[in-house]
Amino acid sequence: MEKTINITLKVWRQAGPKAKGGFETYQLDNISTDSSFLEMLDVLNEKLVSERKEPVVFDHDCREGICGMCSLYINGHPHGPDSAITTCQLHMRKFKNGDTITVEPWRSNAFPVIKDLMVDRRAYDKIMQAGGFVSVNTGGVPDANAIPIPKKDADEAMDAASCIGCGACAAACKNGSAMLFVAAKVSQLALLPQGKVEAARRVKAMLGKMDELGFGNCTNTGACAAECPKSVSLSNIARLNREYICAKFKD
Amino acid sequence: MWLFNSSVGRKFVMSITGASLVLFLLFHASMNLVAIISPEGYEWICEMLGANWYALVGTAGLGFLVFVHIVYAFILSIQNYRARGTERYAVVERQDGVEWASKNMLALGLIIVLGLCMHLAHFWAKMQLVEILGEEPASGMELIRMTFSKWYWAALYMVWLGALWFHLTHGVWSALHSLGLNNNIWMPRIKCLSNIVATLVVLMFASVVVYYFCMGCCA
């Protein structure tokens, strides 16, 4: 038989980027523990609409943990209390009957709130545009096996590439630093021969953009890696530091 | 200049100055151990260093390192506080695997600076400073015996060393990480090294405090 719980939600409501925000409290009864966190919010919004109130705005898209759109800070953790999952993969069975759940938007100077729980994460796109790519001339595509790549490097690059750019790292960091994101995006290319060619230019451009956008300085607390829904490793940050310092010394 | 304008550059400066200060601590602590093994030997070290040109150059260098480390710490803390945004989280939970020390480096640093002021007033001002001013320096051994025989000074020094231990457990591995000297295999190793170095430094310093406190009690 399906189990249901009654919960109290404290949700951050903010009319717009410049408006003053505050918490609103909602009571939700008979929430199925099989529903996901976002489905629970859908139930809340349906209730709000039926009461002719404005629904809560939150980001979501694929709802299967790969797009990186959902972005809620739930009970003091980005993507909620469970580890290595996104908000959409969080289920209500993680909560108990009578729990009060506090839902906040990502808070970082570089991620301004658009409305309620939705934040502007274009800062990450700008960092990618600054250098998170490999320049290729159009023409014949070389065979994938023409360049031998050690399995270890390929695996590590793939692990770094699992970053979905959701922003949980910057949201979790007490310094509002985006280092884990930049480190993952630098690493996924720097580890591979195709990416090594432009590695120095890339790391300088991406890190410069990160600093320019108002993200903080990394102090190696490791909160980012602890909260990352894709478990991106902290050692990527060491690689970013190494790449950057070497690039600067070569200049 | 990238050492000032970029976040990795600023971390680089913090790591280099911090790591150099750790090396100094190891040097200072091994010197202190001599005070237990051989008081005469310790007096000889005090005399040899004194206000000789190499000791003065070393002191000036140390002062510079400490100054840069502290100035950068404040700049970084202010920048990081701003980067967090104007609204703060209502609920803050601790994450698994995040050291307490790593989130409180500035506070620990402030305790260390206060302790340093106390320490400079107790020893440096009566030894090297008076020698620079051309007077006869006080005996190092006498100062050690006098200071640590008082329970309140001994207790304050222990608190100071406690803060230093927490600061170093994060500081040592973090410095190596910031310099890029880390990967998945070395992460647990350098964290272990960090604990060993921190414990070694603090034990060496603390042993002198405890030894001369006990000697004071017995006398």
Coordinates of C-alpha atoms in Angstrom, one line a residue:
Chain A
M1 CA 0.0 0.0 0.0
E2 CA 1.1 3.5 -0.8
K3 CA 2.5 5.5 2.2
T4 CA 1.7 9.1 2.5
I5 CA 3.2 11.9 4.8
N6 CA 2.1 15.3 5.9
I7 CA 4.8 18.0 5.6
T8 CA 5.3 21.7 6.2
L9 CA 7.1 23.6 3.5
K10 CA 9.1 26.8 4.0
V11 CA 9.6 28.2 0.5
W12 CA 11.6 31.3 -0.5
R13 CA 9.3 33.6 -2.5
Q14 CA 10.7 36.6 -4.3
A15 CA 8.8 38.5 -6.9
G16 CA 11.8 39.6 -9.0
P17 CA 15.6 40.1 -9.0
K18 CA 15.3 43.4 -7.2
A19 CA 12.3 42.6 -5.0
K20 CA 12.7 41.8 -1.3
G21 CA 12.1 38.1 -0.7
G22 CA 10.9 36.1 2.3
F23 CA 9.8 32.6 3.4
E24 CA 6.2 31.5 3.0
T25 CA 5.0 28.5 4.9
Y26 CA 2.7 25.9 3.3
Q27 CA 1.1 22.8 4.7
L28 CA 0.8 19.8 2.4
D29 CA -1.1 16.7 3.4
N30 CA -1.1 13.2 2.0
I31 CA 2.0 13.4 -0.1
S32 CA 3.0 10.0 -1.5
T33 CA 6.5 8.9 -0.4
D34 CA 6.9 7.5 -3.9
S35 CA 6.6 11.0 -5.5
S36 CA 9.7 12.9 -6.3
F37 CA 10.5 16.2 -4.7
L38 CA 9.6 18.1 -7.9
E39 CA 6.3 16.2 -8.1
M40 CA 5.6 17.3 -4.6
L41 CA 6.2 20.9 -5.7
D42 CA 3.8 20.3 -8.6
V43 CA 1.2 19.2 -6.1
L44 CA 1.8 22.4 -4.1
N45 CA 1.5 24.5 -7.3
E46 CA -1.8 22.9 -8.3
K47 CA -3.1 23.6 -4.8
L48 CA -1.9 27.3 -5.1
V49 CA -3.5 27.7 -8.5
S50 CA -6.8 26.2 -7.3
E51 CA -6.7 28.8 -4.5
R52 CA -6.0 31.5 -7.1
K53 CA -2.6 32.2 -5.7
E54 CA 0.6 32.5 -7.7
P55 CA 2.5 29.2 -8.1
V56 CA 6.1 28.8 -6.9
V57 CA 8.6 29.3 -9.8
F58 CA 11.4 26.7 -9.9
D59 CA 13.8 25.4 -12.6
H60 CA 13.4 21.9 -14.0
D61 CA 13.6 20.1 -17.3
C62 CA 14.5 16.5 -17.9
R63 CA 13.6 15.2 -14.4
E64 CA 16.1 12.3 -14.8
G65 CA 19.2 13.9 -13.4
I66 CA 21.1 14.7 -16.6
C67 CA 20.1 18.2 -17.7
G68 CA 21.3 20.2 -14.7
M69 CA 18.3 22.5 -14.6
C70 CA 16.8 21.7 -11.1
S71 CA 18.5 23.7 -8.5
L72 CA 17.0 23.7 -5.0
Y73 CA 18.8 24.2 -1.7
I74 CA 16.8 21.9 0.5
N75 CA 17.3 21.7 4.3
G76 CA 20.8 23.2 4.0
H77 CA 22.0 21.0 1.1
P78 CA 22.0 21.7 -2.7
H79 CA 19.9 19.0 -4.3
G80 CA 18.7 17.9 -0.8
P81 CA 20.0 15.7 1.9
D82 CA 20.7 12.6 -0.3
S83 CA 24.1 12.4 -1.9
A84 CA 25.1 12.1 -5.6
I85 CA 21.7 12.9 -7.0
T86 CA 19.9 16.0 -8.4
T87 CA 16.8 17.5 -6.9
C88 CA 14.6 15.7 -9.5
Q89 CA 16.0 12.3 -8.3
L90 CA 15.2 13.1 -4.7
H91 CA 12.2 11.3 -3.4
M92 CA 9.7 12.1 -0.6
R93 CA 10.6 8.8 1.1
K94 CA 13.8 10.6 2.3
F95 CA 11.5 12.7 4.6
K96 CA 9.4 11.8 7.6
N97 CA 5.8 12.6 8.5
G98 CA 5.6 16.0 10.1
D99 CA 8.9 17.2 8.8
T100 CA 9.5 20.9 8.0
I101 CA 11.3 21.3 4.8
T102 CA 13.1 24.6 4.0
V103 CA 13.6 25.3 0.2
E104 CA 15.8 28.1 -0.9
P105 CA 17.3 29.2 -4.2
W106 CA 21.1 28.9 -4.9
R107 CA 22.6 31.9 -3.2
S108 CA 25.7 33.3 -4.9
N109 CA 26.5 36.8 -6.1
A110 CA 27.0 35.4 -9.6
F111 CA 23.6 33.6 -9.6
P112 CA 21.0 36.4 -9.1
V113 CA 17.5 35.2 -8.3
I114 CA 15.1 35.6 -11.2
K115 CA 12.0 34.7 -9.3
D116 CA 11.3 32.6 -6.2
L117 CA 13.6 29.5 -6.5
M118 CA 14.8 30.2 -10.1
V119 CA 18.3 31.7 -10.4
D120 CA 20.2 33.0 -13.4
R121 CA 23.0 30.6 -14.1
R122 CA 24.2 32.1 -17.4
A123 CA 27.5 32.9 -15.7
Y124 CA 28.4 29.2 -16.3
D125 CA 27.5 29.5 -19.9
K126 CA 29.8 32.6 -20.2
I127 CA 32.7 30.7 -18.6
M128 CA 32.1 27.9 -21.2
Q129 CA 32.0 30.4 -24.1
A130 CA 35.3 31.9 -22.8
G131 CA 37.2 28.7 -23.7
G132 CA 35.5 25.5 -22.7
F133 CA 35.8 24.0 -26.2
V134 CA 38.2 22.5 -28.7
S135 CA 38.7 24.5 -31.9
V136 CA 38.2 22.3 -35.0
N137 CA 38.6 23.1 -38.6
T138 CA 35.7 21.7 -40.6
G139 CA 36.6 18.9 -43.0
G140 CA 37.1 15.2 -42.8
V141 CA 36.5 13.7 -39.4
P142 CA 39.5 11.7 -38.2
D143 CA 39.0 8.1 -37.1
A144 CA 38.3 8.0 -33.3
N145 CA 40.9 5.3 -32.8
A146 CA 43.6 7.1 -34.8
I147 CA 44.8 8.7 -31.5
P148 CA 45.5 6.2 -28.8
I149 CA 44.4 7.4 -25.3
P150 CA 45.3 5.5 -22.1
K151 CA 42.2 4.1 -20.5
K152 CA 43.0 5.8 -17.2
D153 CA 43.1 9.2 -18.8
A154 CA 39.9 8.5 -20.8
D155 CA 38.1 7.5 -17.6
E156 CA 39.3 10.5 -15.7
A157 CA 38.2 12.8 -18.5
M158 CA 34.8 11.1 -18.6
D159 CA 34.4 11.5 -14.9
A160 CA 35.1 15.2 -15.2
A161 CA 32.8 15.4 -18.1
S162 CA 29.9 14.1 -16.0
C163 CA 29.5 17.6 -14.7
I164 CA 26.1 18.9 -15.7
G165 CA 26.8 22.5 -14.8
C166 CA 23.9 22.7 -12.3
G167 CA 25.7 25.2 -10.0
A168 CA 25.5 23.1 -6.8
C169 CA 29.2 23.6 -6.3
A170 CA 29.0 27.3 -6.2
A171 CA 25.8 27.1 -4.2
A172 CA 27.4 24.8 -1.6
C173 CA 30.7 26.8 -1.3
K174 CA 31.0 29.1 1.6
N175 CA 33.1 31.3 -0.7
G176 CA 30.7 31.2 -3.6
S177 CA 33.4 29.8 -5.8
A178 CA 32.8 28.0 -9.1
M179 CA 36.2 26.2 -9.0
L180 CA 34.8 22.7 -9.2
F181 CA 32.8 23.5 -12.3
V182 CA 35.7 25.3 -14.0
A183 CA 38.0 22.5 -12.9
A184 CA 35.8 19.8 -14.3
K185 CA 35.4 21.6 -17.6
V186 CA 39.1 22.3 -17.9
S187 CA 40.0 18.8 -16.9
Q188 CA 37.7 17.0 -19.4
L189 CA 39.7 18.5 -22.2
A190 CA 43.1 18.9 -20.7
L191 CA 43.3 15.2 -20.1
L192 CA 42.8 14.3 -23.7
P193 CA 45.3 14.9 -26.6
Q194 CA 42.8 16.8 -28.6
G195 CA 42.3 19.2 -25.8
K196 CA 45.9 19.5 -24.7
V197 CA 46.8 21.7 -27.7
E198 CA 44.8 24.7 -26.4
A199 CA 45.0 23.8 -22.7
A200 CA 47.0 26.9 -21.6
R201 CA 44.8 29.4 -23.5
R202 CA 41.7 27.6 -22.3
V203 CA 42.5 27.6 -18.6
K204 CA 43.5 31.3 -18.6
A205 CA 40.4 32.3 -20.4
M206 CA 38.0 30.3 -18.3
L207 CA 39.5 31.2 -15.0
G208 CA 39.7 34.8 -16.0
K209 CA 36.0 34.8 -16.9
M210 CA 35.2 33.1 -13.6
D211 CA 37.0 35.8 -11.6
E212 CA 35.4 38.5 -13.7
L213 CA 31.9 37.2 -13.0
G214 CA 32.3 37.7 -9.3
F215 CA 32.7 34.1 -8.1
G216 CA 34.8 33.7 -4.9
N217 CA 38.2 32.2 -4.3
C218 CA 38.5 28.5 -3.6
T219 CA 39.8 27.7 -0.1
N220 CA 39.7 23.9 -0.5
T221 CA 36.9 23.2 2.0
G222 CA 35.6 20.4 -0.3
A223 CA 31.9 21.3 0.2
C224 CA 31.5 21.4 -3.6
A225 CA 32.6 17.8 -4.2
A226 CA 30.6 16.6 -1.2
E227 CA 27.4 18.1 -2.6
C228 CA 28.1 17.5 -6.3
P229 CA 25.2 15.4 -7.8
K230 CA 27.7 13.8 -10.2
S231 CA 30.5 13.3 -7.5
V232 CA 33.0 15.2 -9.5
S233 CA 36.3 14.8 -7.7
L234 CA 38.1 17.6 -5.8
S235 CA 41.4 16.7 -7.3
N236 CA 40.2 18.3 -10.6
I237 CA 40.7 21.6 -8.8
A238 CA 44.4 20.6 -8.2
R239 CA 44.7 20.0 -11.9
L240 CA 43.1 23.4 -12.7
N241 CA 45.6 25.0 -10.3
R242 CA 48.5 23.1 -11.9
E243 CA 47.4 24.0 -15.5
Y244 CA 46.9 27.6 -14.6
I245 CA 50.2 28.1 -12.7
C246 CA 52.2 26.3 -15.4
A247 CA 50.5 28.4 -18.1
K248 CA 51.3 31.6 -16.2
F249 CA 55.0 30.6 -15.6
K250 CA 55.4 29.8 -19.4
D251 CA 54.2 33.4 -20.2
Chain B
M1 CA 49.9 40.8 -12.3
W2 CA 48.4 37.3 -12.0
L3 CA 49.5 36.8 -8.4
F4 CA 47.1 39.5 -7.5
N5 CA 44.4 39.6 -10.2
S6 CA 43.5 35.9 -10.5
S7 CA 42.0 33.7 -7.9
V8 CA 44.5 30.9 -8.5
G9 CA 47.3 33.5 -8.3
R10 CA 46.1 34.7 -4.9
K11 CA 45.8 31.1 -3.7
F12 CA 49.4 30.5 -5.0
V13 CA 50.7 33.4 -2.8
M14 CA 48.8 32.0 0.2
S15 CA 50.3 28.5 -0.4
I16 CA 53.9 29.7 -0.9
T17 CA 53.8 32.0 2.1
G18 CA 52.0 29.4 4.3
A19 CA 54.3 26.6 3.3
S20 CA 57.4 28.7 4.0
L21 CA 55.9 29.5 7.4
V22 CA 55.4 25.8 8.1
L23 CA 59.1 25.2 7.3
F24 CA 60.0 28.0 9.7
L25 CA 57.8 26.4 12.4
L26 CA 59.6 23.1 12.0
F27 CA 62.9 24.9 12.3
H28 CA 61.8 26.9 15.4
A29 CA 60.2 23.8 17.0
S30 CA 63.3 21.7 16.7
M31 CA 65.3 24.5 18.2
N32 CA 63.0 24.6 21.2
L33 CA 63.4 20.9 21.8
V34 CA 67.0 21.7 22.6
A35 CA 65.8 23.6 25.6
I36 CA 64.6 20.3 27.1
I37 CA 67.6 18.2 26.0
S38 CA 70.3 20.7 26.9
P39 CA 69.7 24.1 28.4
E40 CA 73.3 25.1 27.7
G41 CA 72.8 24.2 24.1
Y42 CA 69.7 26.3 24.0
E43 CA 71.6 29.3 25.3
W44 CA 74.3 28.8 22.7
I45 CA 71.6 28.8 20.0
C46 CA 70.1 32.0 21.4
E47 CA 73.5 33.6 21.3
M48 CA 74.4 32.4 17.9
L49 CA 71.2 33.8 16.4
G50 CA 70.9 36.9 18.5
A51 CA 71.0 40.0 16.3
N52 CA 73.5 38.7 13.8
W53 CA 73.0 39.8 10.2
Y54 CA 71.6 36.4 9.1
A55 CA 69.1 36.3 12.0
L56 CA 68.0 39.8 11.2
V57 CA 67.6 39.0 7.5
G58 CA 65.6 35.9 8.5
T59 CA 63.4 37.9 10.9
A60 CA 62.7 40.5 8.2
G61 CA 61.9 37.7 5.7
L62 CA 59.6 36.1 8.2
G63 CA 57.9 39.4 9.0
F64 CA 57.3 39.9 5.2
L65 CA 55.8 36.4 4.8
V66 CA 53.5 36.8 7.8
F67 CA 52.4 40.2 6.6
V68 CA 51.6 39.0 3.0
H69 CA 49.9 35.9 4.4
I70 CA 47.6 38.0 6.6
V71 CA 46.9 40.7 4.1
Y72 CA 46.0 38.1 1.5
A73 CA 43.8 36.3 4.1
F74 CA 41.8 39.4 4.7
I75 CA 41.5 40.3 1.0
L76 CA 40.4 36.7 0.1
S77 CA 37.9 36.6 3.0
I78 CA 36.3 39.9 2.0
Q79 CA 36.1 38.9 -1.6
N80 CA 34.6 35.5 -0.7
Y81 CA 32.1 37.0 1.7
R82 CA 30.9 39.3 -1.1
A83 CA 30.8 36.4 -3.7
R84 CA 28.3 34.6 -1.4
G85 CA 25.8 37.4 -2.2
T86 CA 23.7 39.6 0.0
E87 CA 21.1 37.1 1.1
R88 CA 22.5 34.3 3.3
Y89 CA 21.1 30.7 3.6
A90 CA 18.5 30.3 6.3
V91 CA 19.5 26.7 6.9
V92 CA 23.2 25.7 6.9
E93 CA 24.1 22.0 7.3
R94 CA 27.5 20.6 7.5
Q95 CA 28.6 18.3 4.7
D96 CA 30.3 15.0 5.2
G97 CA 34.1 15.1 4.7
V98 CA 34.3 18.9 5.1
E99 CA 36.8 19.7 7.9
W100 CA 35.8 22.2 10.5
A101 CA 39.2 23.9 10.3
S102 CA 38.8 24.5 6.6
K103 CA 35.8 26.7 7.2
N104 CA 37.3 28.6 10.1
M105 CA 40.8 29.4 8.8
L106 CA 40.5 33.1 9.3
A107 CA 39.2 32.8 12.9
L108 CA 42.0 30.3 13.7
G109 CA 44.4 32.7 12.0
L110 CA 43.3 35.5 14.3
I111 CA 43.8 33.4 17.4
I112 CA 47.3 32.6 16.1
V113 CA 48.1 36.3 15.5
L114 CA 47.0 37.2 19.0
G115 CA 49.1 34.3 20.4
L116 CA 52.0 35.6 18.3
C117 CA 51.7 39.1 19.8
M118 CA 51.8 37.5 23.3
H119 CA 54.8 35.4 22.3
L120 CA 56.7 38.3 20.7
A121 CA 56.2 40.3 23.9
H122 CA 57.4 37.5 26.1
F123 CA 60.5 36.5 24.2
W124 CA 61.4 38.4 21.1
A125 CA 61.0 41.9 22.7
K126 CA 63.3 40.8 25.5
M127 CA 65.9 39.0 23.4
Q128 CA 66.4 40.1 19.8
L129 CA 64.8 43.5 20.1
V130 CA 66.8 44.7 23.0
E131 CA 70.0 43.4 21.3
I132 CA 69.1 45.4 18.2
L133 CA 68.7 48.4 20.5
G134 CA 72.2 47.7 21.7
E135 CA 71.5 46.4 25.1
E136 CA 72.2 43.1 26.8
P137 CA 69.5 40.5 25.8
A138 CA 67.8 38.4 28.5
S139 CA 68.6 34.8 28.9
G140 CA 66.4 32.5 26.7
M141 CA 66.4 29.8 29.3
E142 CA 65.4 32.2 32.1
L143 CA 62.5 33.5 30.0
I144 CA 61.3 30.0 29.3
R145 CA 61.5 29.0 33.0
M146 CA 59.8 32.2 34.1
T147 CA 57.0 32.2 31.5
F148 CA 55.9 28.6 31.6
S149 CA 56.0 28.3 35.4
K150 CA 53.0 30.5 35.5
W151 CA 49.9 28.3 34.9
Y152 CA 48.0 31.0 33.0
W153 CA 50.7 31.6 30.5
A154 CA 51.2 27.9 30.0
A155 CA 47.4 27.5 29.5
L156 CA 47.3 30.4 26.9
Y157 CA 50.2 28.9 25.0
M158 CA 48.4 25.5 24.9
V159 CA 45.3 27.2 23.5
W160 CA 47.4 29.0 21.0
L161 CA 49.1 25.7 19.9
G162 CA 45.6 24.1 19.7
A163 CA 44.5 26.7 17.2
L164 CA 47.8 26.3 15.3
W165 CA 47.1 22.5 15.1
F166 CA 43.7 23.0 13.5
H167 CA 45.1 25.7 11.2
L168 CA 47.9 23.4 10.0
T169 CA 45.8 20.3 9.5
H170 CA 44.0 22.1 6.8
G171 CA 46.8 24.5 5.8
V172 CA 49.5 22.0 4.8
W173 CA 47.4 19.8 2.4
S174 CA 45.5 22.8 1.1
A175 CA 48.8 24.6 0.2
L176 CA 50.0 21.5 -1.8
H177 CA 46.5 21.3 -3.4
S178 CA 46.6 25.0 -4.4
L179 CA 50.0 24.5 -5.9
G180 CA 48.5 21.8 -8.1
L181 CA 50.5 19.0 -6.3
N182 CA 47.6 16.6 -5.8
N183 CA 45.5 14.0 -7.5
N184 CA 43.1 11.2 -6.6
I185 CA 45.8 8.9 -5.4
W186 CA 47.7 11.6 -3.4
M187 CA 44.7 13.2 -1.8
P188 CA 44.5 10.8 1.2
R189 CA 48.4 10.8 1.4
I190 CA 48.8 14.6 1.6
K191 CA 45.9 14.8 4.1
C192 CA 47.7 12.3 6.3
L193 CA 51.0 14.2 5.8
S194 CA 49.1 17.3 6.8
N195 CA 48.0 15.8 10.1
I196 CA 51.5 14.4 10.8
V197 CA 53.2 17.7 10.2
A198 CA 50.6 19.6 12.3
T199 CA 50.9 17.1 15.2
L200 CA 54.7 17.0 15.0
V201 CA 55.0 20.8 15.1
V202 CA 52.5 21.2 17.9
L203 CA 53.9 18.3 20.0
M204 CA 57.4 19.8 19.7
F205 CA 56.3 23.2 20.9
A206 CA 53.9 21.9 23.5
S207 CA 56.5 19.5 25.1
V208 CA 58.6 22.5 26.0
V209 CA 55.7 24.3 27.6
V210 CA 54.6 21.2 29.5
Y211 CA 58.1 20.3 30.6
Y212 CA 58.9 23.7 32.0
F213 CA 55.5 24.0 33.6
C214 CA 56.1 20.7 35.4
M215 CA 59.6 21.8 36.4
G216 CA 58.1 25.0 37.8
C217 CA 55.6 23.0 39.8
C218 CA 58.3 20.7 41.2
A219 CA 60.7 23.6 42.1

